[in-house]
Structure formats: structure tokens, C-alpha cells
XYZ file of C-alpha atoms in Angstrom:
157
model
C -3.908 -36.983 0.912
C -0.784 -35.443 -0.634
C -2.840 -33.543 -3.205
C -5.250 -32.308 -0.554
C -2.388 -30.888 1.463
C -0.982 -29.259 -1.664
C -4.312 -27.647 -2.486
C -4.600 -26.350 1.077
C -1.059 -24.948 1.063
C -1.618 -23.205 -2.279
C -4.958 -21.823 -1.125
C -3.517 -20.522 2.140
C -0.660 -18.854 0.243
C -3.135 -17.177 -2.131
C -5.294 -15.916 0.752
C -2.273 -14.646 2.692
C -0.979 -12.942 -0.467
C -4.291 -11.133 -0.927
C -4.114 -10.071 2.705
C -0.516 -8.968 2.326
C -1.288 -6.931 -0.781
C -4.373 -5.392 0.862
C -2.108 -4.477 3.736
C -0.293 -1.975 1.514
C -3.486 0.046 1.154
C -4.094 -0.265 4.897
C -0.552 0.818 5.843
C -0.840 3.900 3.642
C -3.519 5.331 5.968
C -3.511 3.536 9.281
C -0.824 5.786 10.816
C -2.119 9.000 9.316
C -5.717 9.364 8.146
C -7.183 6.504 10.189
C -5.907 7.830 13.548
C -7.686 11.129 12.925
C -11.099 9.495 12.526
C -13.729 9.393 15.210
C -14.285 5.742 16.109
C -16.906 3.946 18.170
C -16.097 2.858 21.699
C -15.992 -0.817 20.635
C -13.223 -0.215 18.082
C -10.505 -2.803 18.765
C -6.889 -1.679 19.217
C -4.901 -1.510 15.977
C -2.472 -4.247 17.020
C -5.320 -6.757 17.024
C -6.181 -6.517 13.344
C -3.069 -8.116 11.814
C -3.143 -11.353 13.878
C -6.911 -11.731 13.514
C -6.751 -11.273 9.738
C -3.786 -13.609 9.471
C -5.686 -16.345 11.258
C -8.787 -15.713 9.172
C -6.849 -15.805 5.892
C -5.310 -19.115 6.960
C -8.738 -20.574 7.825
C -10.115 -19.278 4.494
C -7.263 -20.938 2.642
C -7.729 -24.227 4.450
C -11.432 -24.146 3.645
C -10.794 -23.373 -0.034
C -8.128 -26.102 -0.218
C -10.523 -28.668 1.239
C -13.123 -27.745 -1.369
C -10.600 -27.701 -4.216
C -9.350 -31.136 -3.213
C -12.824 -32.554 -3.864
C -12.146 -32.139 -7.598
C -12.275 -28.956 -9.656
C -13.964 -30.907 -12.453
C -17.100 -31.115 -10.282
C -19.686 -28.371 -10.957
C -20.390 -27.764 -7.259
C -16.688 -27.402 -6.493
C -16.257 -24.920 -9.361
C -19.278 -22.944 -8.226
C -18.052 -22.845 -4.642
C -14.585 -21.757 -5.647
C -15.874 -19.073 -8.063
C -17.927 -17.659 -5.190
C -14.856 -17.841 -2.978
C -12.738 -15.976 -5.508
C -15.371 -13.264 -5.878
C -15.667 -12.687 -2.163
C -11.836 -12.632 -1.876
C -11.761 -9.920 -4.555
C -14.371 -7.947 -2.612
C -12.341 -8.420 0.557
C -9.269 -6.873 -1.097
C -11.403 -4.128 -2.654
C -12.688 -3.086 0.754
C -9.176 -2.330 2.000
C -8.387 -0.345 -1.119
C -11.601 1.677 -0.921
C -11.570 2.264 2.871
C -7.883 2.823 3.499
C -6.371 3.501 0.083
C -9.075 5.863 -1.204
C -10.272 6.876 2.287
C -13.933 6.412 1.388
C -15.820 4.869 4.337
C -19.238 5.183 2.639
C -18.207 3.313 -0.507
C -16.280 0.815 1.599
C -19.460 0.168 3.582
C -21.342 -0.628 0.381
C -18.549 -3.007 -0.642
C -18.607 -4.780 2.732
C -22.391 -5.290 2.537
C -21.931 -6.952 -0.867
C -19.033 -8.922 0.625
C -21.318 -10.276 3.338
C -23.791 -11.437 0.727
C -21.065 -13.041 -1.340
C -19.637 -14.702 1.726
C -23.020 -16.125 2.695
C -23.306 -17.637 -0.798
C -19.757 -18.975 -0.526
C -20.562 -20.643 2.783
C -23.696 -22.110 1.264
C -21.767 -23.606 -1.643
C -18.878 -24.738 0.541
C -21.445 -26.558 2.704
C -22.650 -28.473 -0.355
C -19.084 -29.697 -0.948
C -17.720 -29.931 2.602
C -19.355 -29.092 5.929
C -15.934 -28.566 7.533
C -14.977 -26.045 4.862
C -18.195 -24.129 5.424
C -17.621 -24.116 9.198
C -14.111 -22.760 8.750
C -15.609 -19.646 7.138
C -17.957 -18.826 10.025
C -15.345 -16.880 12.077
C -14.532 -14.893 8.936
C -18.237 -14.093 8.449
C -18.518 -13.002 12.083
C -15.460 -10.730 11.775
C -16.683 -9.234 8.482
C -20.059 -8.491 10.093
C -18.238 -6.817 12.996
C -16.066 -4.907 10.469
C -19.225 -3.792 8.669
C -20.593 -2.398 11.912
C -17.282 -0.622 12.592
C -17.217 0.718 9.031
C -20.769 1.997 9.368
C -20.098 3.734 12.677
C -16.889 5.315 11.374
C -18.774 6.621 8.344
C -21.567 8.035 10.522
C -19.161 9.570 13.084
C -17.068 11.279 10.431
């Protein structure tokens, strides 16, 4: 039980760190470039993004920690965590491309790949732990919503 908690804590810290680092790219544009963009009517207020992402990164970390605690020596655990790491890299890349480079089209392509990678991650997490897979469902829903927002912003601008 102690090791499981340790794996969860480490995983949450890693996910939050990725979110924190991605936030630098976001902050570089959110008060300048982003406010000038035409956005769809269903665009949430800016203050909502930070708490939602914080909660999602925590849930992602808990899920990854649960899987990791099953034993990294196991092939299914390794496969699940490799998928998780890849989708986390895509997650960070999206912020850099969308906000840092200010490229909504390329960010949209990244987020579509992210959705595919996330679906594979959920599939592999489900093999190892149903709870871990379920913890990623809100993240998947939010990323799908973000993809729709990204698409509409690209089209409107």
C-alpha cells in the first residue's frame, strides 16, 4: 500500500509538472494573442481552464500511479505507461503549438493524434486496472471538447 501511494504521488507530481510547464506557453499568449481571436459561443471563460486542468492532471496522475503500482516489470503495465507517456507528451505539445507558436491548425492536428493516443492509453489502462481507465474518461471528454474548440477557433480565424 505504501508503494502504491508513492507511485501515485510521483505520477501526480509528474503530471502537474507537465501542466505547469505547458502553462508557460499558455501564459505567453492568453492575455495577448488569444484574446484577439474569434471564439465560438460555447468557449468557456478563461478562469475555468486552470482548475479543470489541475483536476484532470491529478486524476491522470492517480490513474498512472495505480497502473505503475501493478508492477513495471509486467509487459501490460509497461505498454500502458508508454502509451500514457506518449499522450502526455502530445498534451504538452498542444499547448506549445497552439499558444506558444500560435498555430491553431497544427495544434488541431496534434489534438486529433492526442485523442487517438488517449484512447489507446485508456484501452491499455483498462487491461491493467478498470479504475485507472475510468479516471481518464473525464480527461478524454475534456480533450474532445478542446478539440472542438480548437477546430472552431481555427475556422473562425
